[in-house]
Short mmCIF file of C-alpha atoms in Angstrom, two decimals:
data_model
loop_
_atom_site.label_atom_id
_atom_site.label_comp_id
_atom_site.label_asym_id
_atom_site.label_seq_id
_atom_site.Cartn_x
_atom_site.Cartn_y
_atom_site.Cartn_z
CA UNK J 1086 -8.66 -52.54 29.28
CA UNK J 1087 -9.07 -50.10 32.20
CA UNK J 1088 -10.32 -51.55 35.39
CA UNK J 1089 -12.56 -49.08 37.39
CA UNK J 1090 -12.39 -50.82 40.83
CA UNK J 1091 -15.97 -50.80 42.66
CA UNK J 1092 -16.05 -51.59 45.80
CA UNK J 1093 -19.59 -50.95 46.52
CA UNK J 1094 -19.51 -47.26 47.72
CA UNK J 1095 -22.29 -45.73 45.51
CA UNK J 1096 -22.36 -44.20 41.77
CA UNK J 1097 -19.17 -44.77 39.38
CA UNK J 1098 -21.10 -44.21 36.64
CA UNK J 1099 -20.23 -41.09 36.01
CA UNK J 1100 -16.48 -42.26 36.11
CA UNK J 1101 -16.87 -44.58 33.62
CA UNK J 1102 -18.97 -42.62 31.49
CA UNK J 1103 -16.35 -39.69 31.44
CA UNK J 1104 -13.58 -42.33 30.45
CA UNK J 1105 -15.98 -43.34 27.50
CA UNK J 1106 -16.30 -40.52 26.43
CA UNK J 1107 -12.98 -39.24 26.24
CA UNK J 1108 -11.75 -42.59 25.30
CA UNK J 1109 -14.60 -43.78 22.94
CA UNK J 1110 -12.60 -46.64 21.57
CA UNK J 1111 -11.69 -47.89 25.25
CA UNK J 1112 -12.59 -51.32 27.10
CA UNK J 1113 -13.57 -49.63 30.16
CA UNK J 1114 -14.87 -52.17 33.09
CA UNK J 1115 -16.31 -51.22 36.35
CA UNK J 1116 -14.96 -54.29 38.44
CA UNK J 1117 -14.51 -55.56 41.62
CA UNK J 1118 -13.18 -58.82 40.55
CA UNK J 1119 -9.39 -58.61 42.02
CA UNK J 1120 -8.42 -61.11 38.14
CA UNK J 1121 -10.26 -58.09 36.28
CA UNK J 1122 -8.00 -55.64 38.13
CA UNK J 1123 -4.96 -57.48 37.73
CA UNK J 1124 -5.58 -58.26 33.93
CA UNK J 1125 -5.97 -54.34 33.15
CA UNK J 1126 -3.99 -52.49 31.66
CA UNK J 1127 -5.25 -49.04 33.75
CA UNK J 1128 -6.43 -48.72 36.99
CA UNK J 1129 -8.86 -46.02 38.29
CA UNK J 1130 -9.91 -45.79 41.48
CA UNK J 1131 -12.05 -43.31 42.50
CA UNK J 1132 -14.44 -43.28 45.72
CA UNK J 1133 -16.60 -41.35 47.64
CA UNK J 1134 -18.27 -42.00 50.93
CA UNK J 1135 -16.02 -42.13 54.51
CA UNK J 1136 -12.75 -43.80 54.54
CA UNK J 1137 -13.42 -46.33 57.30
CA UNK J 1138 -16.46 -47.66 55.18
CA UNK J 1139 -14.52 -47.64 52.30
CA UNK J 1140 -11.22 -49.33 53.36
CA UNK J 1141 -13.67 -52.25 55.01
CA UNK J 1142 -15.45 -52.75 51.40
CA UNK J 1143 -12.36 -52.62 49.91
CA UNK J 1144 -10.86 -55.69 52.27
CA UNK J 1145 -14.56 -57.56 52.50
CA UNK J 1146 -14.23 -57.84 48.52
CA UNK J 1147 -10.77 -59.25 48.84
CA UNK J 1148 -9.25 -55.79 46.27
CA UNK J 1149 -7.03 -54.98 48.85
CA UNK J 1150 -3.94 -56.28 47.97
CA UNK J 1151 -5.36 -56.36 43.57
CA UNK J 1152 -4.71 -52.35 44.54
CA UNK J 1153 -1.76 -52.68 46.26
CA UNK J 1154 -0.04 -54.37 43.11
CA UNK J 1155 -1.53 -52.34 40.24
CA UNK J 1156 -0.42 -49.11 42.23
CA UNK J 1157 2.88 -50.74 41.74
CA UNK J 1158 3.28 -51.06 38.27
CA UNK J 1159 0.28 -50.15 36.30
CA UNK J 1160 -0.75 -46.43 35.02
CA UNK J 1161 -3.03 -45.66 38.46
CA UNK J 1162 -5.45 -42.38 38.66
CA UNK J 1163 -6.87 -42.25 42.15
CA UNK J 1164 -9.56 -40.05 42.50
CA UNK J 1165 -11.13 -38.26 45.78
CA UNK J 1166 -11.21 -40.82 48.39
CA UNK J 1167 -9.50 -42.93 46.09
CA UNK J 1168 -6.34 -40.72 46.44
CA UNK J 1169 -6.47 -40.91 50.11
CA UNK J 1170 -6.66 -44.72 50.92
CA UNK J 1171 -3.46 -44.75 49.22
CA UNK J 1172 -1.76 -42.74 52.04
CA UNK J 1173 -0.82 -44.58 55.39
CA UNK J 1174 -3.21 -43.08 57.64
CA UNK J 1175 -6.82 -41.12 57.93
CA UNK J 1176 -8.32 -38.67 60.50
CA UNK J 1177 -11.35 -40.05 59.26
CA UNK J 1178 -12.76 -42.62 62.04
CA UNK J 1179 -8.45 -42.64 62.33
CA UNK J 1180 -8.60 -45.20 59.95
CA UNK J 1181 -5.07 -47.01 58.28
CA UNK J 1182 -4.70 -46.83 54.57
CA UNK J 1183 -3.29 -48.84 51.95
CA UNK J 1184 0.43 -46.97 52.61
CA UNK J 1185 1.51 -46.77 48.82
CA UNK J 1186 2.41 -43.34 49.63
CA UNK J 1187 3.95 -41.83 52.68
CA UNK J 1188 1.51 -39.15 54.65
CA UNK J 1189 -1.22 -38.39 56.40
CA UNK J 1190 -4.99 -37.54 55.32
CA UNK J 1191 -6.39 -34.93 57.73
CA UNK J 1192 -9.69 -33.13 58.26
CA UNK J 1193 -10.01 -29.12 57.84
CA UNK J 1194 -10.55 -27.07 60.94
CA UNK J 1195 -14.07 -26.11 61.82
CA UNK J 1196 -13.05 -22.15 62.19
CA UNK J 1197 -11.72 -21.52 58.62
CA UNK J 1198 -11.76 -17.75 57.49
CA UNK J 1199 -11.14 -16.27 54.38
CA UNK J 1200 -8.93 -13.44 53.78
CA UNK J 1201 -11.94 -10.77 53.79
CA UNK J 1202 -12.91 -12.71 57.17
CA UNK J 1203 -15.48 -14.70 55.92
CA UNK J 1204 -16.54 -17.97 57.06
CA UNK J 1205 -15.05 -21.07 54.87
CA UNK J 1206 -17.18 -24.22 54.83
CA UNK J 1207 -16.55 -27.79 55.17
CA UNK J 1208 -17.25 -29.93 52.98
CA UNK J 1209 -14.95 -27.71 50.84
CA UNK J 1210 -17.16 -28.07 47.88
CA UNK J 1211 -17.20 -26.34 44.24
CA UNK J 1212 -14.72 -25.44 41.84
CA UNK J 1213 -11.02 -24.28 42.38
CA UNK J 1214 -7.93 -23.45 41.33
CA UNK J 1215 -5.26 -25.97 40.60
CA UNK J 1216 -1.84 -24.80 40.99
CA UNK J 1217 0.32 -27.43 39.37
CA UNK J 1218 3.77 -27.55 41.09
CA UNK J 1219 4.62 -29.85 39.03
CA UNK J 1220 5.33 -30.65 35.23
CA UNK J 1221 3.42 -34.39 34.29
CA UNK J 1222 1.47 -35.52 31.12
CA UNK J 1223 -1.71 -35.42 32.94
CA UNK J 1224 -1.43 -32.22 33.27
CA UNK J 1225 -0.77 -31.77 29.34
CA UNK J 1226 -3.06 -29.50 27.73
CA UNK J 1227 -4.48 -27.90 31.16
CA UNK J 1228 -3.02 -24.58 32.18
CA UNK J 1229 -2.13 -24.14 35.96
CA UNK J 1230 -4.98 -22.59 38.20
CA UNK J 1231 -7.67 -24.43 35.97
CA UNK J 1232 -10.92 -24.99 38.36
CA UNK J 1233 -11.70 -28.28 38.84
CA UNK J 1234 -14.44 -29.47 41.32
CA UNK J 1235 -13.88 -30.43 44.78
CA UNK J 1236 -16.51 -31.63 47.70
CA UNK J 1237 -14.31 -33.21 50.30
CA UNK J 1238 -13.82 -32.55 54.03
CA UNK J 1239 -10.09 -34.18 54.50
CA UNK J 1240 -6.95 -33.16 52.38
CA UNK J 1241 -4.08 -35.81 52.09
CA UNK J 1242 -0.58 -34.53 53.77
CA UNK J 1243 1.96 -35.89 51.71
CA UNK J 1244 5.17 -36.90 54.08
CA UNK J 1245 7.52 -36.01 51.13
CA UNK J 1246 7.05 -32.80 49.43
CA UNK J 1247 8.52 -34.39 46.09
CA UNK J 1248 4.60 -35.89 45.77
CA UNK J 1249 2.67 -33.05 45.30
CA UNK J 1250 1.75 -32.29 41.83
CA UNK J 1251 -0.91 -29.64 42.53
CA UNK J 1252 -1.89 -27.60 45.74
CA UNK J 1253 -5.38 -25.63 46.11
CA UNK J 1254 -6.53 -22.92 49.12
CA UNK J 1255 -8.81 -23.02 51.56
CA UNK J 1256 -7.48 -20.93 52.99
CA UNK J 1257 -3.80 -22.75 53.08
CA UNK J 1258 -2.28 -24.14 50.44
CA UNK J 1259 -3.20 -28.54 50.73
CA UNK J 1260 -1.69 -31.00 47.93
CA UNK J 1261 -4.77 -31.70 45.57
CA UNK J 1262 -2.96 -34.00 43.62
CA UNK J 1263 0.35 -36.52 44.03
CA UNK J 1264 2.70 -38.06 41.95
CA UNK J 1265 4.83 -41.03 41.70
CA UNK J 1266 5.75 -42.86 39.28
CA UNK J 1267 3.11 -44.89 37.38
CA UNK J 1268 0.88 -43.20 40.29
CA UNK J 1269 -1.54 -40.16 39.71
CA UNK J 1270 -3.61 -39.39 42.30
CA UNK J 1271 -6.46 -36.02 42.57
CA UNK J 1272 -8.77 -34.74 45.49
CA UNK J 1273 -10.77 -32.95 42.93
CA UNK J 1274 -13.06 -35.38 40.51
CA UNK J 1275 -12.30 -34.75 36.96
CA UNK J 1276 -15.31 -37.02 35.80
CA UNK J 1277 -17.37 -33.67 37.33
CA UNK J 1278 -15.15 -31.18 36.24
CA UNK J 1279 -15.83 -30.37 32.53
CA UNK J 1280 -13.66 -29.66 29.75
CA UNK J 1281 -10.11 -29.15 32.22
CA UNK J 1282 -11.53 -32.20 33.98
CA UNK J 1283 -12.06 -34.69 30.68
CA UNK J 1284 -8.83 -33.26 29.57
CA UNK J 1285 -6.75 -34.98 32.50
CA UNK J 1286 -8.64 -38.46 32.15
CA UNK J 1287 -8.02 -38.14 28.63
CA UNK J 1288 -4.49 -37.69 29.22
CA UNK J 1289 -4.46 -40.66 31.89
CA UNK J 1290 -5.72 -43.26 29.04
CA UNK J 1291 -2.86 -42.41 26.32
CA UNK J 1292 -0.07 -42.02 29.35
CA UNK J 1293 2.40 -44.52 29.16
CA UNK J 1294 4.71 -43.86 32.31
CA UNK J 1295 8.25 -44.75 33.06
CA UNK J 1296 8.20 -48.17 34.86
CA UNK J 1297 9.64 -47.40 38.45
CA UNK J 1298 13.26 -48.85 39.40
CA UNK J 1299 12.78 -50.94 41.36
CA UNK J 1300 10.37 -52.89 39.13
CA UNK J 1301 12.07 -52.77 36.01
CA UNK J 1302 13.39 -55.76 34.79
CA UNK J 1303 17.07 -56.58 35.48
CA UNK S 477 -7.43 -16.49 44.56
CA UNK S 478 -10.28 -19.63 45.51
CA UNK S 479 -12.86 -21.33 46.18
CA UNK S 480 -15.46 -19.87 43.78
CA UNK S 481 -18.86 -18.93 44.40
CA UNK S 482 -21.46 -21.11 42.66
CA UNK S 483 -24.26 -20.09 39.69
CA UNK S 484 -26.88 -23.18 39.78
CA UNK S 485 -29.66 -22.92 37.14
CA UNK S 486 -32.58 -25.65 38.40
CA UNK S 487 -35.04 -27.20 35.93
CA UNK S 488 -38.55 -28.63 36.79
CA UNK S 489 -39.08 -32.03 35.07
CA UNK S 490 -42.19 -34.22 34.68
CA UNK S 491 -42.49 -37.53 33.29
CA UNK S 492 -39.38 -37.13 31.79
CA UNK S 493 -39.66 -33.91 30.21
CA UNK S 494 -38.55 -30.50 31.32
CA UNK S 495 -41.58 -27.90 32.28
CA UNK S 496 -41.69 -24.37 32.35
CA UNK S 497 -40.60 -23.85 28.78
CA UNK S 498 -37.35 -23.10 28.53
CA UNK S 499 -36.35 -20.86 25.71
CA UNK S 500 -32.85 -20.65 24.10
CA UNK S 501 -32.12 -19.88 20.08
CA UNK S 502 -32.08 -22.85 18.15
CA UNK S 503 -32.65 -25.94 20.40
CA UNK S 504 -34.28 -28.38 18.68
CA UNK S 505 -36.61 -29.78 21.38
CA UNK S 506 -37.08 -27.63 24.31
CA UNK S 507 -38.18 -30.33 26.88
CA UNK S 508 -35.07 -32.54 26.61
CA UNK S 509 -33.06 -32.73 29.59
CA UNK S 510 -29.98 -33.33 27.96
CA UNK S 511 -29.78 -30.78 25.37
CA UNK S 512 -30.95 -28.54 27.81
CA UNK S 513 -28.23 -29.46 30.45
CA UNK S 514 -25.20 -29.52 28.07
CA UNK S 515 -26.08 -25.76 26.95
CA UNK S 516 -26.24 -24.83 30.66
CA UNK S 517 -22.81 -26.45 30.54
CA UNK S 518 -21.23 -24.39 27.22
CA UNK S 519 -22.52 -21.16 29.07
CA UNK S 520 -20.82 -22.09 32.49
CA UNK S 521 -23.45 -23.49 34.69
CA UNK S 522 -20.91 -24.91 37.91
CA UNK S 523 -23.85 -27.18 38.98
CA UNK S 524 -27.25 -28.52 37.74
CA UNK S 525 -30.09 -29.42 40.02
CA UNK S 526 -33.10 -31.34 38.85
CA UNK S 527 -36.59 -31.38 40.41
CA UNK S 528 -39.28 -33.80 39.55
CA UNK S 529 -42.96 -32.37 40.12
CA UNK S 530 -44.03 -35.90 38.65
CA UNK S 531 -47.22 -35.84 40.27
CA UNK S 532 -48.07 -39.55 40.06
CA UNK S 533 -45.60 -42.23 41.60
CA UNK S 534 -46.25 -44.50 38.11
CA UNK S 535 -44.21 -42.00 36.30
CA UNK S 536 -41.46 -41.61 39.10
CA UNK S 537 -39.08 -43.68 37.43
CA UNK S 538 -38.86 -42.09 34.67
CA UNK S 539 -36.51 -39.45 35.81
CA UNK S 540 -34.02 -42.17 36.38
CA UNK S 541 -33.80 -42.48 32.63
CA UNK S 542 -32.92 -38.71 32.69
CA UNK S 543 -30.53 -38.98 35.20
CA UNK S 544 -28.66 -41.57 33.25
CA UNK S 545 -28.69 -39.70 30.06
CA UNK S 546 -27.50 -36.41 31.13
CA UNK S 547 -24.83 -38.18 33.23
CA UNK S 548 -23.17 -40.00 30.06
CA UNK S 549 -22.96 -36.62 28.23
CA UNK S 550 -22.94 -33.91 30.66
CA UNK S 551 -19.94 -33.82 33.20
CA UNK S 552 -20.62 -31.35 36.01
CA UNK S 553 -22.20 -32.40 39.45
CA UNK S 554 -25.87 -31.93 39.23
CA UNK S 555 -28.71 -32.71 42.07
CA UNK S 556 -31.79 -34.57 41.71
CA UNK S 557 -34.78 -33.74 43.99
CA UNK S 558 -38.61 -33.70 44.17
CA UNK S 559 -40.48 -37.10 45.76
CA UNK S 560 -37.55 -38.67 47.88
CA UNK S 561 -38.86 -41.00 50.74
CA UNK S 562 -36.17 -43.40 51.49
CA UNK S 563 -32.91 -44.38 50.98
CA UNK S 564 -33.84 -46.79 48.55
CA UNK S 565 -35.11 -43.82 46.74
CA UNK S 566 -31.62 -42.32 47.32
CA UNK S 567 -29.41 -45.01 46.38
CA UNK S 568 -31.21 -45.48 43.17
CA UNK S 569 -31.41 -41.75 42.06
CA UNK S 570 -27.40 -42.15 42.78
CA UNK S 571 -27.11 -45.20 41.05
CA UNK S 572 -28.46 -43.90 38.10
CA UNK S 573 -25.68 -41.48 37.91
CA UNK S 574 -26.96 -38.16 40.39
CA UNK S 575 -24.41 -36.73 42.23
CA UNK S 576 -26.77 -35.57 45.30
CA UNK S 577 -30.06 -36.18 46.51
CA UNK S 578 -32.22 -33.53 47.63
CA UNK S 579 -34.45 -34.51 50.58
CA UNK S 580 -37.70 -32.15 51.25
CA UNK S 581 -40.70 -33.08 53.00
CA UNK S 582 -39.74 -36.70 53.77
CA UNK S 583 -36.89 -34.64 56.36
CA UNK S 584 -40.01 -33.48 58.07
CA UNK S 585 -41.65 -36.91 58.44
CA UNK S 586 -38.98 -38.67 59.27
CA UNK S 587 -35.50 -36.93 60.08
CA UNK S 588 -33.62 -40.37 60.55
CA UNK S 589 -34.06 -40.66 56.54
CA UNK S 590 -30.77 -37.91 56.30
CA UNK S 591 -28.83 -39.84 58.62
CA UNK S 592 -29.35 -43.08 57.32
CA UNK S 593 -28.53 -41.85 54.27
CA UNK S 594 -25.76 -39.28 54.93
CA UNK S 595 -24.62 -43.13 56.79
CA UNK S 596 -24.49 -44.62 54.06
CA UNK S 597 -23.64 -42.76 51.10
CA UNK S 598 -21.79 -39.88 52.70
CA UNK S 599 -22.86 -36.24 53.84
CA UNK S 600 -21.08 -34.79 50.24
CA UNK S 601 -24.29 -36.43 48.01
CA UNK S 602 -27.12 -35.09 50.72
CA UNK S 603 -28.72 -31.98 50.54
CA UNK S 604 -31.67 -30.75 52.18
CA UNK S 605 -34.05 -28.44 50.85
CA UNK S 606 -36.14 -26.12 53.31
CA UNK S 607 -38.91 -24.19 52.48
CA UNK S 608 -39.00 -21.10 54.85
CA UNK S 609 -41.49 -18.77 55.64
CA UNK S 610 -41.11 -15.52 57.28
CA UNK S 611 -43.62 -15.49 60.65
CA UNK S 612 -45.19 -12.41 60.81
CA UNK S 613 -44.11 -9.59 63.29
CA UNK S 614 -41.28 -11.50 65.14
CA UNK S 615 -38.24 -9.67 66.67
CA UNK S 616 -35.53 -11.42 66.25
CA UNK S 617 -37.33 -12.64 62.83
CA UNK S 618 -38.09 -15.73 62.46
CA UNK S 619 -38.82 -18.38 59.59
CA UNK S 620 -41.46 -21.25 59.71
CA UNK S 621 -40.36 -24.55 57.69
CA UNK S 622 -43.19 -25.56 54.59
CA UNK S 623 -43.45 -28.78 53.08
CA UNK S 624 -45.19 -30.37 50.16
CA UNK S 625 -43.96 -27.69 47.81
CA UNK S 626 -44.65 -25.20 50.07
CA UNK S 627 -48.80 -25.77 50.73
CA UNK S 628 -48.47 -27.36 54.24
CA UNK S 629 -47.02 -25.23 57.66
CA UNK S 630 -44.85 -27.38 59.92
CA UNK S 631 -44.74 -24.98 63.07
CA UNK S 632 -40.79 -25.72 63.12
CA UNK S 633 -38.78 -22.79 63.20
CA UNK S 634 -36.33 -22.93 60.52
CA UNK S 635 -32.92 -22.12 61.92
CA UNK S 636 -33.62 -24.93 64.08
CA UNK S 637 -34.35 -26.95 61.35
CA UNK S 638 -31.37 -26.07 59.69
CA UNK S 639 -28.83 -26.94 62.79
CA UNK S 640 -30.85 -30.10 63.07
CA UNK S 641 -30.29 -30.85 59.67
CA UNK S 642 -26.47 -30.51 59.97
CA UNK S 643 -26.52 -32.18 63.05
CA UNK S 644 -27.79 -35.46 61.23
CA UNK S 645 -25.33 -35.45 58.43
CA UNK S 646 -26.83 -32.84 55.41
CA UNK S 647 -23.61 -31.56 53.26
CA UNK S 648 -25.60 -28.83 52.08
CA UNK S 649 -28.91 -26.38 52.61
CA UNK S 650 -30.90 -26.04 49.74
CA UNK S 651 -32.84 -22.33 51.31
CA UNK S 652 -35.42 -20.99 49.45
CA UNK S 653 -37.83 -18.42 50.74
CA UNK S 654 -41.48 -19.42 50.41
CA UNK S 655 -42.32 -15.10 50.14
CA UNK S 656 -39.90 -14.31 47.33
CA UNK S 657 -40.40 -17.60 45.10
CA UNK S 658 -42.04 -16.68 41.69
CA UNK S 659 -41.98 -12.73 42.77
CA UNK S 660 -38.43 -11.88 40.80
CA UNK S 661 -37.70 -9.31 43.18
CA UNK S 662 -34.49 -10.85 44.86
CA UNK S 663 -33.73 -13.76 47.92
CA UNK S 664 -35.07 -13.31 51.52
CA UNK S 665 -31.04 -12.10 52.63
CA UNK S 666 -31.78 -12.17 55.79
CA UNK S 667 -33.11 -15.11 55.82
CA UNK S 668 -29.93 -16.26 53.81
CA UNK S 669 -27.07 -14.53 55.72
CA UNK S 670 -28.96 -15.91 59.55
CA UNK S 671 -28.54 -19.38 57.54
CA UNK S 672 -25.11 -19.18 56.25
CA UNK S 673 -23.68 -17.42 58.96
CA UNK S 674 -25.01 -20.13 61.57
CA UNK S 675 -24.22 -23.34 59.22
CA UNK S 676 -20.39 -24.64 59.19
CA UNK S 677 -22.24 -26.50 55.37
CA UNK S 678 -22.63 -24.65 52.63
CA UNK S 679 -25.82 -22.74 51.87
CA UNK S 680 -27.51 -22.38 48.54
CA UNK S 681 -29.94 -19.33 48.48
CA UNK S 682 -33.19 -19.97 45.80
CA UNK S 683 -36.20 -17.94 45.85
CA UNK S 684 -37.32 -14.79 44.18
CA UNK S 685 -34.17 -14.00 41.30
CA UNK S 686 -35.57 -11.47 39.28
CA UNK S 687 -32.24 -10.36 37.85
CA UNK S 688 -28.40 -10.58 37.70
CA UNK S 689 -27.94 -8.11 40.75
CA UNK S 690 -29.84 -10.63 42.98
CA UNK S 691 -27.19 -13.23 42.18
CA UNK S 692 -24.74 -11.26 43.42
CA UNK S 693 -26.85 -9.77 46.40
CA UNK S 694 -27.26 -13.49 47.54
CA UNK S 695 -23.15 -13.40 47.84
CA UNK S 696 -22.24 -10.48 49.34
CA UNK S 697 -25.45 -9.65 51.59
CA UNK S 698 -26.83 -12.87 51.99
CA UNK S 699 -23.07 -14.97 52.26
CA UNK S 700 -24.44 -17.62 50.20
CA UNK S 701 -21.77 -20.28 48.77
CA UNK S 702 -23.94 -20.63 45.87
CA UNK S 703 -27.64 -19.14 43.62
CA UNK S 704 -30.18 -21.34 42.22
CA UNK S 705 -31.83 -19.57 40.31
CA UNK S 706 -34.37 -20.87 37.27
CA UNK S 707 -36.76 -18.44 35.28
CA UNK S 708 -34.11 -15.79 34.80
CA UNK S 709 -31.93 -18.35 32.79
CA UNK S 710 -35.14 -20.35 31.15
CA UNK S 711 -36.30 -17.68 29.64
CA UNK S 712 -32.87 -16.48 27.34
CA UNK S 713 -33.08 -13.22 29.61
CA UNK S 714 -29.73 -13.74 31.01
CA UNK S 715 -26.91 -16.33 30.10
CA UNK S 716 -25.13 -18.01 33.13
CA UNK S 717 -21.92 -16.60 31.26
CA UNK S 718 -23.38 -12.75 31.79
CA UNK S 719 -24.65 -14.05 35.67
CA UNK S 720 -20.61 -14.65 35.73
CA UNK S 721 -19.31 -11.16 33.99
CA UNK S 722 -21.35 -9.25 36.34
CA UNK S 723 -20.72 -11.22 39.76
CA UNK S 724 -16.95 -10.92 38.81
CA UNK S 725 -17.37 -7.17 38.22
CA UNK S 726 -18.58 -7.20 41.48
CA UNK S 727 -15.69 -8.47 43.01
CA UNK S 728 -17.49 -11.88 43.25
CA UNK S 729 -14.77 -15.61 42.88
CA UNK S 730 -16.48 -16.99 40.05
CA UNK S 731 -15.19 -19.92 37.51
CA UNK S 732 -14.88 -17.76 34.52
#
């Protein structure tokens, strides 16, 4: 079963419909009963909305700690805001995470230029390149500087290089996606990013990662 | 290499049908939302925005059944718009599976609506759409703000509008030009470029596309981050994948 935590922050539908389709065989559950999320055998958690809203759902509903745990063992795709709680620490209303992974989450200047000198906008929003820096099964199948869509105003800072699995521009290179582990985590949504996007959720329902050290049994 | 400039192709719906005949080879039923929006897809289309010209409120809901059925088989972001009053109205347009709202003439009535719902459900699913008019013999111009599809003056000038707007939490302009809508013979670029030059959001220009070099005038003269445009598509004239070809051959970032 894959849990798709919902913690009240607007439309997963389109999450779980992307799953389904990918994965037409698939138990998939939007859930934000903490037993559901410990009983799957995935976890996505995706998100969209401001952090401070979102990390105060997420305790009200008593998932806080149901995350915590299946970020520890279980295959985990965070998506968007969902890859962001998991860091220690937000710009956003300066707002603590869930501090699975080590780094910062920080908002994109309000003078941004391009290289011809034109004006960037935030949100950063629409389609662009993924450079994977990384090799990873979700990435199987998807060829480095795909497009994949993107409306989001803060970029995670991992503290350890080792994480990032993907950086876009705008205009600097930020990590777009992080790895660890049984962890996979995007900025971009791949439930709104067509074929490159269903590619990398169908990847995340067959992947069957190495258990971390620290958690495999003695 | 980038962010890439948008191509958004908008279709009119009524009672859950969509209007204005579109025309491609072989689809089987030309008013259905869903085959319709999963060819846009195969050719390209980065976006998808939806406007309900349901003229009676009994037949409102009805686009929430094509909202849900275009979201279980189509998976780029699209926009929903047309009859928007309250956030109720947002959150269940987003519930059914839209990724933003478009908010018209209930922004003019009652401006708080944006922020309460840019609030709640975050400036990335809010867009507002403003009718502009050019005012006649201004220096610098200047553009009046319609409502109710563009029958009703406002007397608000529409830059204002627009900072006002961003101000209370829009992620993204919507512009079309009330003078060039329906005349094919480009966007208002000045109107466009005073817009996306004073906005820190993104601007979408609509209004007046009569062919592919208006796409890519709405880029490089008018700086918009994205083109609606609807008849020009509808119509089998031009494929979003040629709209593409010839914005990249003009040096334009587009997801190819």
């Amino acid at each position: 079963m894959i849990a798709v935590i919902d913690y009240g922050m607007g439309n997963l539908r389109s999450v779980s419909k992307a799953i389904e389709h990918v994965a037409p065989t698939a138990d998939v559950r939007v859930t934000d009963d903490p037993s559901v999320v410990r009983a799957a055998g995935r976890v996505v958690f995706p998100g969209q909305g401001a952090m401070p809203d979102c990390m105060r759902e997420l305790r009200g509903r008593g998932l806080y700690e149901a995350v915590i745990d299946a970020a520890r063992d279980k295959p985990f795709l965070g998506i968007c805001i969902g890859l962001q709680m998991l860091f220690d620490r937000s710009e956003e209303g300066d707002t603590p995470g869930l501090g699975v992974l080590p780094g910062r989450v920080r908002r994109f200047a309000h003078d941004l230029a391009g290289s011809r000198g034109e004006k960037l906008k935030v949100p950063h929003m629409g389609w662009n390149q993924v450079e994977q820096r990384i090799a990873h099964p979700l990435w199987r199948g998807i060829a480095t500087n795909a497009r994949f869509y993107f409306v989001h105003s803060y970029f995670p800072e991992p503290a350890d290089a080792g994480l990032t699995a993907a950086v876009s521009h705008y205009p600097d290179a930020f990590a777009c996606a992080a790895a660890r582990d049984n962890l996979f985590a995007v900025q971009f949504h791949p439930e709104k990013s067509a074929a490159a996007g269903l590619q990398l959720l169908a990847n995340f329902t067959t992947w069957t990662p190495a258990l971390r050290r620290d958690t495999r049994p003695a | 290499m980038g962010l890439a400039k948008r191509i958004i192709p908008c279709l009119d719906v009524t009672a859950g049908r969509v209007v204005k005949g579109v025309n491609f080879v072989g689809l089987r039923d030309a008013g259905d939302p869903v085959e319709i929006a999963r060819r846009y897809d195969d050719q390209g289309a980065d976006e998808l925005t939806f406007l309900d010209i349901t003229a009676s409120s009994d037949d409102r809901d009805l686009i929430l059944h094509i909202i849900e059925a275009v979201a279980a088989q189509v998976f780029i972001p699209f926009t929903v718009g047309g009859g928007v009053r309250s956030v109720n109205d947002v959150r269940r347009l987003l519930n059914a599976g839209a990724d933003k709202v478009s908010i018209n003439t209930a922004a003019v009535q009652n401006p708080q609506l944006v922020a309460d719902a840019s609030g709640r459900y975050g400036a990335q699913c809010i867009v507002v759409a403003i009718d502009a008019k050019r005012v006649p013999g201004t220096v610098p111009l200047r553009w009046e703000v319609f409502t109710h599809g563009g029958r009703k003056a406002t007397g608000i000038d529409a830059l204002e509008w627009g900072r006002r707007m961003q101000a209370l939490g829009a992620g993204e302009i919507l512009l079309t030009s009330m003078d060039r809508d329906g005349t094919r013979v480009g966007f208002d670029l000045e109107l466009t470029r005073a817009f996306s030059d004073m906005l820190e959001i993104p601007v979408i220009a609509s209004g007046g596309v009569g062919d592919l070099a208006h796409l890519a005038d709405g880029v490089l003269h008018g700086r918009a981050d994205a083109v609606l445009a609807a008849s020009i598509f509808h119509y089998g004239e031009y494929t979003v994948t040629q709209a593409k070809a010839f914005m990249a051959g003009k040096g334009i970032e587009v997801r190819l």
